[in-house]
PDB file of C-alpha atoms in Angstrom:
ATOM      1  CA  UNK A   1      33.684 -37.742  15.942  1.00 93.00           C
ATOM      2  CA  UNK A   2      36.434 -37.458  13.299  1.00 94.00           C
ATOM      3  CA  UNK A   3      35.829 -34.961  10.400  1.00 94.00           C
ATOM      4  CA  UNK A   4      38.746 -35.669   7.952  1.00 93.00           C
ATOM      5  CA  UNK A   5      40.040 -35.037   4.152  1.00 92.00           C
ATOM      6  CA  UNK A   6      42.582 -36.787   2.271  1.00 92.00           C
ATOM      7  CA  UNK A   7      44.657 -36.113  -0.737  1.00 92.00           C
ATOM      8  CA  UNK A   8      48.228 -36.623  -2.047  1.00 92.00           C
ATOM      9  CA  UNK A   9      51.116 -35.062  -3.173  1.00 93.00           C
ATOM     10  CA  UNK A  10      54.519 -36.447  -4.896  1.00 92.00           C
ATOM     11  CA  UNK A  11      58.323 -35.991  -3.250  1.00 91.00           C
ATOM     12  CA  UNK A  12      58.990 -33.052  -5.686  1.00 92.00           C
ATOM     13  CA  UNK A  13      56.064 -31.021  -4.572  1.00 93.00           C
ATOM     14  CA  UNK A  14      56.632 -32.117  -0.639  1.00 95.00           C
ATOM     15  CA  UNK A  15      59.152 -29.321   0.226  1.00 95.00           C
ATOM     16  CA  UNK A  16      56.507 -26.746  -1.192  1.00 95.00           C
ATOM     17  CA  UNK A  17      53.695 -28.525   1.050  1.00 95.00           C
ATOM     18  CA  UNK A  18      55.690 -28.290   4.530  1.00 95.00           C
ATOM     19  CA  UNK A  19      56.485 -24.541   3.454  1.00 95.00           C
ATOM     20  CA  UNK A  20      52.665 -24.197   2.875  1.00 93.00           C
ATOM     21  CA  UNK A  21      51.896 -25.788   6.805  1.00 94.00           C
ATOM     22  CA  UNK A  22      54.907 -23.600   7.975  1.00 94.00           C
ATOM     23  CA  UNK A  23      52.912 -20.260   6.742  1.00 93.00           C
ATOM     24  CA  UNK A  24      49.876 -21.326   8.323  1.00 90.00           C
ATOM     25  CA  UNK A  25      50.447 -22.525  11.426  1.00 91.00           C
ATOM     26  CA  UNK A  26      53.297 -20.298  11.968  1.00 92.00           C
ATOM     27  CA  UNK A  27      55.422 -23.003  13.121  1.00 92.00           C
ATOM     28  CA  UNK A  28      57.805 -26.024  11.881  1.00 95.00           C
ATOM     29  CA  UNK A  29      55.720 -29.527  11.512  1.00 96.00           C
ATOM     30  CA  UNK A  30      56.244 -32.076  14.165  1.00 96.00           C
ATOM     31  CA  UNK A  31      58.412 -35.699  12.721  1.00 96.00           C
ATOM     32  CA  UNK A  32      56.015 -38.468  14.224  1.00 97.00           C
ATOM     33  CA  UNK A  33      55.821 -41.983  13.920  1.00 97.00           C
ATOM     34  CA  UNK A  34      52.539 -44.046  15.116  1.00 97.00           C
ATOM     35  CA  UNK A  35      52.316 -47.890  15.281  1.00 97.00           C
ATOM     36  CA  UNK A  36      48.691 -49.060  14.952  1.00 97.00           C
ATOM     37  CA  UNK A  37      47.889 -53.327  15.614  1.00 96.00           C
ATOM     38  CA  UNK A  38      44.959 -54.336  14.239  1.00 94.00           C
ATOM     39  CA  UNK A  39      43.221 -56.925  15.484  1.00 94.00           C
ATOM     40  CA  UNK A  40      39.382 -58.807  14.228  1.00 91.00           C
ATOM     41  CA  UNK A  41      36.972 -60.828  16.680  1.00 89.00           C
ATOM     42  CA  UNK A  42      37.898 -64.090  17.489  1.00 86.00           C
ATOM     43  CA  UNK A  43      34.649 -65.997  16.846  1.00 75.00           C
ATOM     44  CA  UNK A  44      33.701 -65.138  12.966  1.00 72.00           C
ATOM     45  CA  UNK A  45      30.308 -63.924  12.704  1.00 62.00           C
ATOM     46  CA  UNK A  46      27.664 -65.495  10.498  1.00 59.00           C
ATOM     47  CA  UNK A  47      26.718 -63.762   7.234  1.00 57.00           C
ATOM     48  CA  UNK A  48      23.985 -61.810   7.366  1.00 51.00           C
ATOM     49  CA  UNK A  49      22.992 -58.663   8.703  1.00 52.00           C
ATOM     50  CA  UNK A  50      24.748 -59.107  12.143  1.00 54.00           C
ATOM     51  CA  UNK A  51      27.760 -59.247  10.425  1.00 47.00           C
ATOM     52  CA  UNK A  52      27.667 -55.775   9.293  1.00 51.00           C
ATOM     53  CA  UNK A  53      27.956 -54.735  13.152  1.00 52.00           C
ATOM     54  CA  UNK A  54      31.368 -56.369  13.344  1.00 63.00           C
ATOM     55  CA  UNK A  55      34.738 -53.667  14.208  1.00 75.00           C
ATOM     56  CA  UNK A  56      37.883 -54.100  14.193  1.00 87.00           C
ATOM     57  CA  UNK A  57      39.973 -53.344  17.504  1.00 92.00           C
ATOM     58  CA  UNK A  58      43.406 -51.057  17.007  1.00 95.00           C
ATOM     59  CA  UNK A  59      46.391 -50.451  19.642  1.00 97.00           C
ATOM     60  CA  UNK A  60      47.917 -47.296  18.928  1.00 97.00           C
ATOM     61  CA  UNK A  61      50.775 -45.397  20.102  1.00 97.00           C
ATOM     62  CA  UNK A  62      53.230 -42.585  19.107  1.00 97.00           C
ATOM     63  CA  UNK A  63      56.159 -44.607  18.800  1.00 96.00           C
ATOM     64  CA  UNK A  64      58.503 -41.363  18.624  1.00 95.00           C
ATOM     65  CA  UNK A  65      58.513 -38.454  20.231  1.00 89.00           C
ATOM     66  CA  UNK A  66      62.156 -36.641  20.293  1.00 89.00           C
ATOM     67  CA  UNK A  67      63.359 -40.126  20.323  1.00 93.00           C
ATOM     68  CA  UNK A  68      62.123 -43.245  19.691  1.00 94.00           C
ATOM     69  CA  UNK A  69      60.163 -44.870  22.709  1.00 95.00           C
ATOM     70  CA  UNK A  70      60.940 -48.314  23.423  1.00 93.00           C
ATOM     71  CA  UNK A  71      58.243 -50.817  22.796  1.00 93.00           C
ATOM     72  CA  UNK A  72      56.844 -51.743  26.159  1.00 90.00           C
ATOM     73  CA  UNK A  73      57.692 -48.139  27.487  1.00 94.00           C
ATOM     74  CA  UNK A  74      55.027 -46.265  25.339  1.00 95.00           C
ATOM     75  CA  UNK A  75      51.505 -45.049  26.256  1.00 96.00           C
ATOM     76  CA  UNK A  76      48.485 -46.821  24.139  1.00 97.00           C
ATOM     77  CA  UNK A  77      45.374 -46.488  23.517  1.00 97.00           C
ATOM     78  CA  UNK A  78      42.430 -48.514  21.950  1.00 97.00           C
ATOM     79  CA  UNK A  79      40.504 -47.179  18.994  1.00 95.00           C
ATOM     80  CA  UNK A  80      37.389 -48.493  17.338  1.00 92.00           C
ATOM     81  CA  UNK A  81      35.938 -46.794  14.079  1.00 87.00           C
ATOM     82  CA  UNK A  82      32.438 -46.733  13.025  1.00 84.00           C
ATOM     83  CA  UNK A  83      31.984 -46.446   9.108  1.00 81.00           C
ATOM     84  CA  UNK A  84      32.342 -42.973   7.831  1.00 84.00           C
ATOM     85  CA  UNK A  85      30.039 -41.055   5.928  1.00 85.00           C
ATOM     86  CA  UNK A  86      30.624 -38.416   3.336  1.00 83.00           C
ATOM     87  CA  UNK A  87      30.045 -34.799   3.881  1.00 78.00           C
ATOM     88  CA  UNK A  88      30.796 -33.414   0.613  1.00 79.00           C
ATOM     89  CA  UNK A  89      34.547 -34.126   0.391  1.00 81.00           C
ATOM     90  CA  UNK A  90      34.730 -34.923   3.311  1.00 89.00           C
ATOM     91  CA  UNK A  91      34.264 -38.081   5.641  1.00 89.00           C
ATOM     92  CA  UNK A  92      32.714 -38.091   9.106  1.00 91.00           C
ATOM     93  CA  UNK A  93      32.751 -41.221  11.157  1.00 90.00           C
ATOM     94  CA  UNK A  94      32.496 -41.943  15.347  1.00 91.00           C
ATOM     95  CA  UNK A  95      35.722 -42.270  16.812  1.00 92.00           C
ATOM     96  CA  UNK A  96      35.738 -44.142  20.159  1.00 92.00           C
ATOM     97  CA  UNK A  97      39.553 -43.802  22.058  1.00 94.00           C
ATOM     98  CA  UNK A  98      40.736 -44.949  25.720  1.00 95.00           C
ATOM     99  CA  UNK A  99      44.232 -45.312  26.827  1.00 96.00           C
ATOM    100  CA  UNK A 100      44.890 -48.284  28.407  1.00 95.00           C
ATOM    101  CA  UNK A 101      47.142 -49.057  31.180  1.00 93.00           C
ATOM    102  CA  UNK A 102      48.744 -52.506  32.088  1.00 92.00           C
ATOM    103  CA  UNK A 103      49.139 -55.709  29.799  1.00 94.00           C
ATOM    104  CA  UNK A 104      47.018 -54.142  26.927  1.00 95.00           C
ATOM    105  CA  UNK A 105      47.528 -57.090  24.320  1.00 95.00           C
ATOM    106  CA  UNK A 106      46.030 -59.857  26.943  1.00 95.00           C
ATOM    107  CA  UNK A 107      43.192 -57.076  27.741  1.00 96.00           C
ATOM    108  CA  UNK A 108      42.406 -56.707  23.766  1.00 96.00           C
ATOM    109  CA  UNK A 109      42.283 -61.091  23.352  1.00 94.00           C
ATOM    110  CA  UNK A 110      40.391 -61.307  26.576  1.00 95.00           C
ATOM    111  CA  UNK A 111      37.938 -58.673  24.740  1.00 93.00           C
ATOM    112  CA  UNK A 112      37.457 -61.607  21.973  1.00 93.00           C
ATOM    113  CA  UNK A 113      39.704 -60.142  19.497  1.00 94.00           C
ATOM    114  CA  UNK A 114      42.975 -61.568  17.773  1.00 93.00           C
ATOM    115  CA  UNK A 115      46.073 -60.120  15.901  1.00 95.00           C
ATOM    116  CA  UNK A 116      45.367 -59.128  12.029  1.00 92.00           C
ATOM    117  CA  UNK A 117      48.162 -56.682  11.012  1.00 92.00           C
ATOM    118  CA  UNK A 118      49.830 -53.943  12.100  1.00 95.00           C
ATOM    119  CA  UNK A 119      50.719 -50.679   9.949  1.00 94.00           C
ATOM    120  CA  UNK A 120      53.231 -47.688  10.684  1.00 96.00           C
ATOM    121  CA  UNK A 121      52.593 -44.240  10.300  1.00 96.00           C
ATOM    122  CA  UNK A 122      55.522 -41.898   9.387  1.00 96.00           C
ATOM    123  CA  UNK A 123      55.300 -38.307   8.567  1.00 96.00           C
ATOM    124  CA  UNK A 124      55.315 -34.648  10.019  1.00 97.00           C
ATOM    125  CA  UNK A 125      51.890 -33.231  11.564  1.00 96.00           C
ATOM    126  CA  UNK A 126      50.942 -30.003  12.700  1.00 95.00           C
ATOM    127  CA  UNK A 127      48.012 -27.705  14.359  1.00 92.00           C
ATOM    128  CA  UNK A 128      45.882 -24.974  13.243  1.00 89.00           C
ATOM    129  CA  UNK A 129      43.711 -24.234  16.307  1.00 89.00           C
ATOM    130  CA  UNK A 130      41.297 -27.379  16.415  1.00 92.00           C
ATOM    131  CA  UNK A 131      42.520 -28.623  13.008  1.00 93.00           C
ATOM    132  CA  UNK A 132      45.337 -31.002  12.452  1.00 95.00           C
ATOM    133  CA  UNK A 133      47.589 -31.276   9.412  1.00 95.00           C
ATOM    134  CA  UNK A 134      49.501 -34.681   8.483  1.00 96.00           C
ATOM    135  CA  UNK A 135      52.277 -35.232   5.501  1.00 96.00           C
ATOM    136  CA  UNK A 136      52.708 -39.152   6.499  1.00 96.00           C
ATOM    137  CA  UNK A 137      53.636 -42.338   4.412  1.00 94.00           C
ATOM    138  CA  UNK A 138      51.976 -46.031   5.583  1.00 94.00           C
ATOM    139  CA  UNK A 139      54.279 -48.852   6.114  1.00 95.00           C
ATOM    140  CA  UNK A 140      53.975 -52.447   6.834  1.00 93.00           C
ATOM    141  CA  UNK A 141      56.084 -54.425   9.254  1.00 94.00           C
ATOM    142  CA  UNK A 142      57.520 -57.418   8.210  1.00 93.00           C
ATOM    143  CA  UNK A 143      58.180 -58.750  11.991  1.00 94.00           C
ATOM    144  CA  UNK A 144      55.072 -58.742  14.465  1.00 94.00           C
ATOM    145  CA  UNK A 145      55.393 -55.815  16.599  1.00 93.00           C
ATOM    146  CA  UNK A 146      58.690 -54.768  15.418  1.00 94.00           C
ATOM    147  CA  UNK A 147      58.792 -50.973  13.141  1.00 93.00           C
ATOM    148  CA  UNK A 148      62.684 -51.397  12.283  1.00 93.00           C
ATOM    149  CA  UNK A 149      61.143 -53.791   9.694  1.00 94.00           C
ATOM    150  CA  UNK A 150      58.689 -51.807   8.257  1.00 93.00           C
ATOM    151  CA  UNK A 151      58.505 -51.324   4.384  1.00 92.00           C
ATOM    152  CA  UNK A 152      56.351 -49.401   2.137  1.00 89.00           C
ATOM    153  CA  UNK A 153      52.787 -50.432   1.512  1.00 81.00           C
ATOM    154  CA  UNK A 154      53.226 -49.003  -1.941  1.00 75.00           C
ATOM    155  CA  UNK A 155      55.115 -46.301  -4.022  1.00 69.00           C
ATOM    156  CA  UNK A 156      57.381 -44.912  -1.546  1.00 76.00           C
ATOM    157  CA  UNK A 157      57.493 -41.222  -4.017  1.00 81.00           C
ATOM    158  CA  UNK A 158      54.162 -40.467  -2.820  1.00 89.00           C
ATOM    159  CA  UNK A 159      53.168 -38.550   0.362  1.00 94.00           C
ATOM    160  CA  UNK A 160      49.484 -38.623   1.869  1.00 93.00           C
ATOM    161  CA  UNK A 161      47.768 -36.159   3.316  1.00 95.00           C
ATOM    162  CA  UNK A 162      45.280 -35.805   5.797  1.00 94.00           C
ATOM    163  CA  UNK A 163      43.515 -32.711   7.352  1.00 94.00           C
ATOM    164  CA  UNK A 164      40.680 -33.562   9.807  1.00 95.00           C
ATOM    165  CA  UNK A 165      39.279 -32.379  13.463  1.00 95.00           C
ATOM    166  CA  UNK A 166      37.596 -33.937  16.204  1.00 95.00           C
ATOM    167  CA  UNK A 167      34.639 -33.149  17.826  1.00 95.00           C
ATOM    168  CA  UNK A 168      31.928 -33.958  20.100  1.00 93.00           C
ATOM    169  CA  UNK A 169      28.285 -33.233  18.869  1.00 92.00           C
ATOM    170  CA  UNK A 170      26.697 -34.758  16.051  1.00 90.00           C
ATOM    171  CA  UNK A 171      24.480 -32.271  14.848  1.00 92.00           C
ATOM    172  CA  UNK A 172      27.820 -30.459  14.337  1.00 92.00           C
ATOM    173  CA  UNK A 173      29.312 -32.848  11.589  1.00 91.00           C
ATOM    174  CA  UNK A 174      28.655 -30.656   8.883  1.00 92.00           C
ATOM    175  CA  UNK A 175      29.960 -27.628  10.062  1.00 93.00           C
ATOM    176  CA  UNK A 176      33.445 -29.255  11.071  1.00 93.00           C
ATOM    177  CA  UNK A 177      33.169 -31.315   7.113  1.00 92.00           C
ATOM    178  CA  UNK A 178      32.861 -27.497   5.398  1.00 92.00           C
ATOM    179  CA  UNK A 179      35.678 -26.611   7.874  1.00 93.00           C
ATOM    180  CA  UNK A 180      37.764 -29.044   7.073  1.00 93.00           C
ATOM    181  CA  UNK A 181      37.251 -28.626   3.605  1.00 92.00           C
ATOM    182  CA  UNK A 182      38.203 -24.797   3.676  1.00 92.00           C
ATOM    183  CA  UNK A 183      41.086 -25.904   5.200  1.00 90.00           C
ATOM    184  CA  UNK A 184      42.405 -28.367   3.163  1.00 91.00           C
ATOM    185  CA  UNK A 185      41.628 -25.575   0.203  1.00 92.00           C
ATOM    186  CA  UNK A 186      44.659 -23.633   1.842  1.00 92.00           C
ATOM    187  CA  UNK A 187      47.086 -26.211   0.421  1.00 92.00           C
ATOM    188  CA  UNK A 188      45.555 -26.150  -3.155  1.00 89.00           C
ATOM    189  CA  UNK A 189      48.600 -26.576  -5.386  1.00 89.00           C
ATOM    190  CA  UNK A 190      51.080 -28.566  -3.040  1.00 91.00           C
ATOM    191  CA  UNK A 191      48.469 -31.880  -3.091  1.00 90.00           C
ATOM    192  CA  UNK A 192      45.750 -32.979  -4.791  1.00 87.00           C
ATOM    193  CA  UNK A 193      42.676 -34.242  -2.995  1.00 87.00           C
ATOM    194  CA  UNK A 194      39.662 -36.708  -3.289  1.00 79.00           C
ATOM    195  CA  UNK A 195      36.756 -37.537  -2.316  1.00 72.00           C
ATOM    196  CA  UNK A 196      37.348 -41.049  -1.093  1.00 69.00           C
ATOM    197  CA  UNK A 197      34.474 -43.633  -1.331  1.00 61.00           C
ATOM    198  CA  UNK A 198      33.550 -45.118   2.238  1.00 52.00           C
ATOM    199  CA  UNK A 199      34.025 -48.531   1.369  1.00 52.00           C
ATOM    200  CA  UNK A 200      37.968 -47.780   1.825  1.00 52.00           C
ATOM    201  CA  UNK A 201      37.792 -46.329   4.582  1.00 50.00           C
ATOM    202  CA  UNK A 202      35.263 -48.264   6.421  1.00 52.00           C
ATOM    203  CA  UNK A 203      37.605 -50.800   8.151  1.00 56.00           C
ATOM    204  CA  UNK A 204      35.759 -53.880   8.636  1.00 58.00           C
ATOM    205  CA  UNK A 205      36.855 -57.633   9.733  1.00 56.00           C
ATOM    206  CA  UNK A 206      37.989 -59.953   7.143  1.00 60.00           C
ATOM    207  CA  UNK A 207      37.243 -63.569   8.138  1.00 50.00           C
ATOM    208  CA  UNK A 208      39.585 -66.328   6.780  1.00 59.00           C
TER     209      UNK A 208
END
């Protein structure tokens, strides 16, 4: 399970923030860059309520790590996310994660599933005991596969900001969401942060 918060904060106010995760961690932020491909099921599913048990499929991988890894040379895994629920300010959702080994795009079509987008994460992350801490920015690629094309989703001024742990048990969830929550009250005054409604985060297959 994923207990997360998220929030914002502007480039004038982002030195201030990484000084903030420097004091409480004790230790300079890691640069990290993640590719995620997205992919829907093949074979749309009728409307109704089946459809509402539909997932999408990602691919992800750290695509640097003291350098940049080449494509075909990096270690993925595939991620499936059930829709979150809120916990105050917080949202809690199953996580399900395997790394894969081999040709992991024909594994993920012969799974049913087909390409939908791809996204790049770029920031600098760090750890606070079971918590992490990510200052990132979301791009899109404008070449399948390839992150040297990758452009801002949006305003490229603005920095998000996501503070969240993993865990096992259930019954735990709202324990880890007040955690969380205390945590992300450490950075009040370098970000700003909201309660974001599930809908956005919930991830589901768009049919065309």
């Amino acid at each position: 399970f994923e207990s997360s918060l998220y929030g914002q904060t502007d480039t004038k106010s982002f030195p201030k923030l990484i000084d903030r995760l420097i004091s409480i961690t004790g230790k300079q932020p890691e640069y990290f860059i993640n590719h995620h491909i997205v992919y829907t099921p093949q074979t749309e599913t009728r409307f109704g309520p089946e459809r509402n048990e539909d997932r999408l499929l990602r691919l992800v991988s750290a695509a640097y790590k003291d350098q940049f890894i080449p494509f075909y040379d990096r270690q993925w895994s595939l991620e499936q996310q059930d829709p979150p629920e809120n916990k105050g300010m917080a949202s809690t959702r199953l996580l399900l994660s395997s790394p894969l080994e081999g040709d992991v795009f024909k594994f993920v079509q012969e799974l049913g599933f087909k390409y939908q987008f791809e996204t790049v994460i770029q920031g600098f992350q760090s750890r606070d005991g079971p918590f992490r801490l990510q200052v990132f920015k979301v791009y899109k690629t404008q070449e399948q596969y390839k992150i040297s094309t990758a452009v801002p989703f949006e305003d490229s001024t603005r920095w998000l900001v996501k503070v969240y742990c993993l865990f096992d048990k259930p019954e735990e969830a709202q324990r880890w969401a007040d955690a969380v929550i205390s945590i992300a009250a450490s950075l009040d005054g370098c970000c700003t942060f909201h309660v974001i409604d599930p809908l956005v985060l919930e991830h589901k297959p768009t049919y065309s």
